[in-house]
Amino acid sequence: MASSSVLPLLLFSSLLLLSLPLFEAQRPPIVRGLSWTFYRSSCPNVEKIVRDHLKDVFRRDITQAAGLLRIHFHDCFVRGCDGSVLLAGSEQEAPPNLSLRKEAFTIINDLRAKVHQACGRVVSCADIVAIAARDSVELSGGPKYRVPLGRKDGQHIVTLEETLRNLPPFFGDTSTVLGFFTAKNLDLTDLVALSGGHTIGVGHCSAIVDRLYPVQDPIMERNYADRLKILCPFPNSTEGSFPLDLRSPNRFDNKYYVDLMNRQSLFRSDQDLYTDTRTKPIVEKYAVDEKAFLDQFVASMVKMGQLSVLTGGEGEIRANCSVRNSPVRMPEDGGDDELIRTLVSDGDEIEEDGMSAAF
């Protein structure tokens, strides 16, 4: 679909490559309470169980990989990687989470049921999310890597206000989005590398019509914009969807950065990574050096996956990923003493068709 006029942007001289910083990925330290071998004794096959099930899921629909990866991002950025986004309640109902896939939530609970059947209730939903995100990357063509485990599940319903304060907007510029990252001790390189997760998945008309109407965003390549206008013909178009990565939408590779250089990115927050002088050289590096991107993506994912984790005696291991094991009152800004829900404990099963999130 790319026009010949923009293809020369993909050609770089060896001098340019030599002039770029190395951006070498540094292996992040492991948070106290997590371990590479946490379930060695209690559930040694947990990762195989998750992987085997996801292989079956992705054979039928590889697009589910992007949904599982997004759940991990959205979980970790709000209260840390504690499975809070899985809970039916305010966090799922926040606008940034409304496009999270229902199927992805179902897949996570299916994985939880298989793991708990094999090992008992010893593996947290938060850990299952982390493993599923990792396998979604690898099984869609990305790198194979290890994730430290030992997270516990959070017990608090997160308010809509807290969710909005912590999830970076797709319409923000680099400075805006970077502010959300630095608040989590993630840096500029983490921002560019983790944004590369958009090499799989789709965006919807509702997120891009402001770049098409009433006047086309001048940064967007013209032929690309014309194609988007066919999909989203009106300023109030909402239904259509389009790949986030134009060139290889279902393969985890570095083509997302090639799209940025050709000005063919859906989201303003993505495209601005190539406009901003701080992030532009990193985008250029990853566009021509896939290994550099994949190495840094792994390092940044492991780093992000340890944000504010609950370990040891903190949190719980949920019997059902979408509900808590025991009643917990809302935070102070969530109302009076009203209990959101009465939940079961000790592994009792709950009807699993009640997850209200959609993405």
XYZ file of C-alpha atoms in Angstrom:
359
model
C 0.000 0.000 0.000
C 2.958 2.334 0.518
C 3.634 4.671 -2.380
C 6.974 4.571 -4.189
C 7.634 8.169 -3.213
C 8.130 7.237 0.433
C 10.034 3.984 0.034
C 13.427 5.738 -0.254
C 13.031 6.692 3.378
C 13.789 3.061 4.195
C 17.317 3.259 2.751
C 20.081 4.349 5.112
C 23.790 4.576 4.580
C 26.253 2.745 6.753
C 27.516 6.137 7.896
C 24.121 6.920 9.423
C 24.093 3.608 11.266
C 27.562 4.207 12.638
C 26.572 7.655 13.854
C 23.644 6.427 15.945
C 23.976 5.667 19.654
C 24.200 1.979 20.494
C 21.075 1.889 22.690
C 22.289 -1.370 24.142
C 19.685 -3.171 26.195
C 20.579 -3.575 29.849
C 19.103 -6.518 31.750
C 16.954 -5.049 34.533
C 17.379 -6.225 38.135
C 14.804 -8.580 39.606
C 12.485 -7.176 42.267
C 12.698 -8.766 45.695
C 10.059 -11.486 45.989
C 10.130 -12.465 42.302
C 12.204 -15.302 40.886
C 13.029 -16.944 37.564
C 12.125 -20.299 39.150
C 9.292 -19.333 41.488
C 7.000 -22.267 40.583
C 9.738 -24.894 40.184
C 8.260 -26.983 42.999
C 4.635 -25.868 43.309
C 3.684 -25.784 39.603
C 6.629 -26.780 37.397
C 4.530 -27.051 34.229
C 2.744 -23.703 34.494
C 4.527 -22.129 31.535
C 3.997 -25.189 29.335
C 0.292 -25.233 30.206
C -0.075 -21.579 29.217
C 1.976 -21.960 26.064
C 0.183 -25.081 24.826
C -3.230 -23.473 25.270
C -2.152 -20.263 23.535
C -0.787 -22.231 20.604
C -4.280 -23.633 20.088
C -5.874 -20.202 20.481
C -3.496 -18.527 18.028
C -3.904 -21.273 15.427
C -7.522 -20.222 15.271
C -6.966 -16.479 15.653
C -3.495 -14.956 15.847
C -4.986 -11.502 16.470
C -5.693 -12.549 20.056
C -1.959 -12.171 20.759
C -2.217 -8.385 20.595
C -5.151 -8.408 23.009
C -3.225 -10.378 25.616
C -0.171 -8.156 25.269
C -2.275 -5.031 25.781
C -3.832 -6.425 28.943
C -0.346 -6.722 30.454
C 0.481 -3.101 29.559
C -2.794 -1.758 30.931
C -2.508 -3.845 34.075
C 1.021 -2.748 34.952
C 0.462 0.967 34.391
C -2.387 1.137 36.919
C -1.400 0.139 40.485
C 1.334 -2.097 39.112
C 1.259 -5.633 37.714
C -1.323 -7.044 40.119
C -4.095 -8.283 37.826
C -6.341 -5.351 38.768
C -7.414 -4.797 35.158
C -8.979 -8.268 35.178
C -11.435 -7.345 37.915
C -14.964 -6.542 36.846
C -15.418 -2.957 37.977
C -14.343 0.633 37.480
C -10.934 0.012 35.887
C -12.410 -1.988 33.032
C -15.032 0.692 32.505
C -12.525 3.520 32.077
C -12.453 4.816 28.462
C -8.863 3.658 27.734
C -9.862 0.099 28.675
C -13.139 -0.114 26.785
C -11.365 -1.432 23.701
C -9.591 -4.258 25.551
C -10.806 -7.469 23.983
C -13.447 -9.485 25.788
C -11.883 -12.604 24.329
C -8.548 -11.778 25.963
C -10.141 -11.672 29.409
C -11.827 -15.009 28.697
C -8.516 -16.522 27.581
C -6.844 -15.431 30.826
C -9.566 -17.029 32.941
C -9.397 -20.180 30.800
C -5.654 -20.322 31.436
C -6.245 -19.811 35.152
C -8.685 -22.753 35.208
C -6.207 -25.054 33.443
C -3.298 -24.042 35.672
C -5.300 -24.368 38.877
C -6.671 -27.736 37.793
C -3.120 -28.987 37.306
C -1.465 -27.447 40.366
C -4.114 -26.145 42.737
C -4.538 -22.455 43.480
C -0.860 -21.516 43.642
C -0.360 -19.373 40.518
C -1.679 -15.802 40.504
C -3.695 -14.276 37.689
C -1.082 -11.496 37.519
C 1.616 -14.067 36.743
C -0.608 -15.748 34.160
C -1.045 -12.363 32.447
C 2.739 -11.860 32.379
C 3.377 -15.333 30.943
C 0.589 -14.948 28.373
C 1.986 -11.589 27.222
C 5.455 -13.111 26.809
C 4.083 -16.067 24.833
C 1.963 -13.741 22.697
C 5.159 -12.005 21.604
C 7.047 -15.215 20.847
C 4.197 -17.090 19.174
C 3.586 -14.163 16.823
C 7.194 -14.227 15.655
C 8.974 -12.250 18.350
C 11.817 -13.187 20.693
C 11.781 -15.954 23.260
C 12.572 -14.719 26.753
C 12.034 -15.480 30.438
C 9.885 -13.532 32.888
C 10.400 -13.457 36.657
C 7.376 -14.801 38.549
C 5.894 -14.607 42.037
C 3.352 -11.762 41.703
C 0.232 -11.776 43.855
C -3.170 -10.465 42.796
C -4.437 -7.120 44.050
C -7.567 -6.935 46.184
C -8.784 -3.408 45.454
C -11.125 -2.161 42.766
C -9.376 0.720 40.996
C -11.405 3.859 40.413
C -11.996 5.372 37.009
C -10.102 8.504 38.056
C -7.020 6.523 39.057
C -7.090 4.607 35.779
C -7.218 7.812 33.733
C -4.357 9.302 35.739
C -2.080 6.392 34.908
C -2.758 5.265 31.324
C -1.042 7.390 28.649
C -3.406 8.700 25.933
C -3.043 7.615 22.297
C -3.512 11.232 21.203
C -0.694 12.650 23.331
C 2.645 13.881 22.022
C 5.940 12.364 23.129
C 6.385 14.756 26.040
C 2.925 13.911 27.364
C 3.357 10.153 27.057
C 6.892 10.287 28.447
C 5.497 11.914 31.580
C 3.403 8.800 32.225
C 6.457 6.590 31.671
C 8.874 8.535 33.863
C 6.292 8.406 36.670
C 6.783 4.623 36.512
C 10.597 4.890 36.388
C 10.571 3.991 32.699
C 12.803 6.079 30.468
C 12.882 7.389 26.901
C 14.306 4.164 25.486
C 11.651 2.119 27.314
C 8.990 4.354 25.761
C 10.195 3.788 22.201
C 10.803 0.058 22.679
C 7.510 -0.697 24.432
C 5.618 1.338 21.822
C 6.919 -1.289 19.415
C 4.284 -3.589 20.873
C 2.037 -1.858 18.340
C 3.687 -3.994 15.679
C 0.689 -6.288 16.264
C -2.934 -5.297 16.814
C -5.442 -2.859 15.359
C -6.721 0.655 15.966
C -10.271 1.881 15.528
C -11.780 4.794 13.652
C -12.755 6.512 16.871
C -9.056 6.904 17.694
C -7.971 8.384 14.366
C -10.798 10.446 12.870
C -9.394 13.613 14.445
C -6.293 13.093 12.267
C -8.479 12.863 9.143
C -11.242 15.435 9.686
C -11.971 18.272 9.194
C -8.398 18.640 7.907
C -5.920 15.834 7.419
C -2.979 15.787 9.791
C -0.146 17.114 7.565
C 2.314 14.675 9.154
C 0.324 11.681 7.837
C 1.375 10.377 4.412
C -1.294 11.275 1.837
C -1.950 7.866 0.259
C -2.162 6.303 3.701
C -4.653 8.935 4.819
C -6.771 8.344 1.714
C -6.927 4.645 2.536
C -7.995 5.423 6.088
C -10.744 7.726 4.843
C -12.253 4.831 2.919
C -12.412 2.841 6.141
C -13.538 5.824 8.247
C -15.605 7.925 5.797
C -17.122 10.332 8.322
C -15.860 12.433 11.251
C -18.037 10.365 13.589
C -16.969 6.965 12.209
C -16.373 4.472 15.023
C -16.798 0.931 13.716
C -13.876 0.379 11.356
C -10.486 -0.998 12.383
C -7.064 -0.897 10.751
C -3.716 -2.592 11.496
C -1.365 -0.656 13.749
C 1.503 -2.054 11.676
C 0.785 -1.600 7.998
C 3.459 -3.945 6.665
C 3.212 -7.063 8.870
C 0.165 -6.639 11.125
C 0.242 -10.098 12.728
C 3.987 -10.585 13.036
C 6.069 -9.271 15.916
C 8.942 -7.497 14.140
C 10.421 -4.023 13.645
C 8.162 -2.894 10.790
C 6.243 -0.616 13.159
C 9.280 1.685 13.113
C 9.436 1.548 9.308
C 5.813 2.730 9.325
C 6.747 5.641 11.573
C 9.510 6.724 9.200
C 7.095 6.589 6.280
C 4.558 8.676 8.237
C 2.073 5.785 8.160
C 1.143 5.401 11.799
C -2.413 5.422 13.122
C -1.926 7.041 16.508
C -0.577 10.523 17.022
C 1.384 9.304 20.063
C 3.188 6.762 17.875
C 3.903 9.074 14.952
C 5.303 11.768 17.225
C 8.107 9.391 18.224
C 9.591 10.069 14.796
C 8.887 13.788 14.962
C 10.422 14.399 18.379
C 14.179 14.932 18.153
C 14.773 12.973 21.368
C 13.180 9.759 20.122
C 13.744 10.027 16.363
C 17.251 8.476 16.398
C 15.988 5.514 18.437
C 13.165 4.973 15.926
C 15.693 5.104 13.086
C 17.934 2.610 14.842
C 15.141 0.109 15.426
C 13.817 0.496 11.859
C 17.085 -0.839 10.443
C 18.297 -3.040 13.312
C 15.585 -5.472 14.339
C 17.812 -7.247 16.846
C 18.447 -3.979 18.694
C 14.702 -3.434 18.971
C 13.906 -6.971 20.094
C 16.681 -6.980 22.688
C 15.489 -3.695 24.168
C 11.837 -4.716 24.009
C 12.605 -7.771 26.131
C 14.573 -5.708 28.659
C 11.844 -3.059 28.856
C 9.085 -5.671 29.174
C 10.837 -7.388 32.072
C 11.345 -3.972 33.681
C 7.729 -2.911 33.172
C 6.445 -6.307 34.310
C 7.853 -5.680 37.786
C 6.127 -2.347 38.430
C 4.751 -2.175 41.994
C 4.281 -5.927 42.216
C 2.709 -7.544 45.266
C 4.724 -10.457 46.646
C 4.962 -12.683 49.697
C 2.125 -12.026 52.131
C 0.706 -9.177 50.060
C -2.361 -9.612 47.894
C -3.962 -12.969 47.135
C -4.180 -15.703 44.526
C -7.631 -15.377 42.988
C -9.873 -18.361 42.442
C -11.356 -16.463 39.501
C -9.378 -13.740 37.741
C -12.365 -11.422 37.335
C -13.379 -11.311 41.008
C -11.638 -11.125 44.371
C -11.654 -13.967 46.850
C -12.966 -11.882 49.731
C -14.981 -8.682 50.175
C -12.842 -5.548 50.063
C -14.251 -2.083 50.489
C -13.786 0.601 47.893
C -10.965 3.133 48.278
C -11.900 6.298 50.116
C -12.711 8.140 46.895
C -14.972 5.334 45.720
C -17.945 5.965 47.930
C -19.097 5.159 51.429
C -18.941 1.718 53.006
C -20.741 0.034 50.158
C -19.231 -3.296 49.181
C -18.868 -3.605 45.438
C -19.392 -7.306 45.421
C -19.534 -10.359 47.674
C -17.098 -12.935 46.424
C -16.267 -16.514 47.222
C -13.063 -17.923 48.606
C -11.245 -21.237 48.947
C -11.328 -21.978 45.223
C -15.121 -22.106 44.774
C -16.045 -21.583 41.144
C -18.050 -18.596 39.988
C -19.972 -18.203 36.758
C -17.387 -16.908 34.284
C -19.655 -15.062 31.856
C -19.783 -11.892 33.906
C -16.656 -10.071 32.739
C -17.855 -6.661 31.655
C -14.684 -5.362 29.982
C -14.465 -4.830 26.252
C -11.427 -3.690 24.314
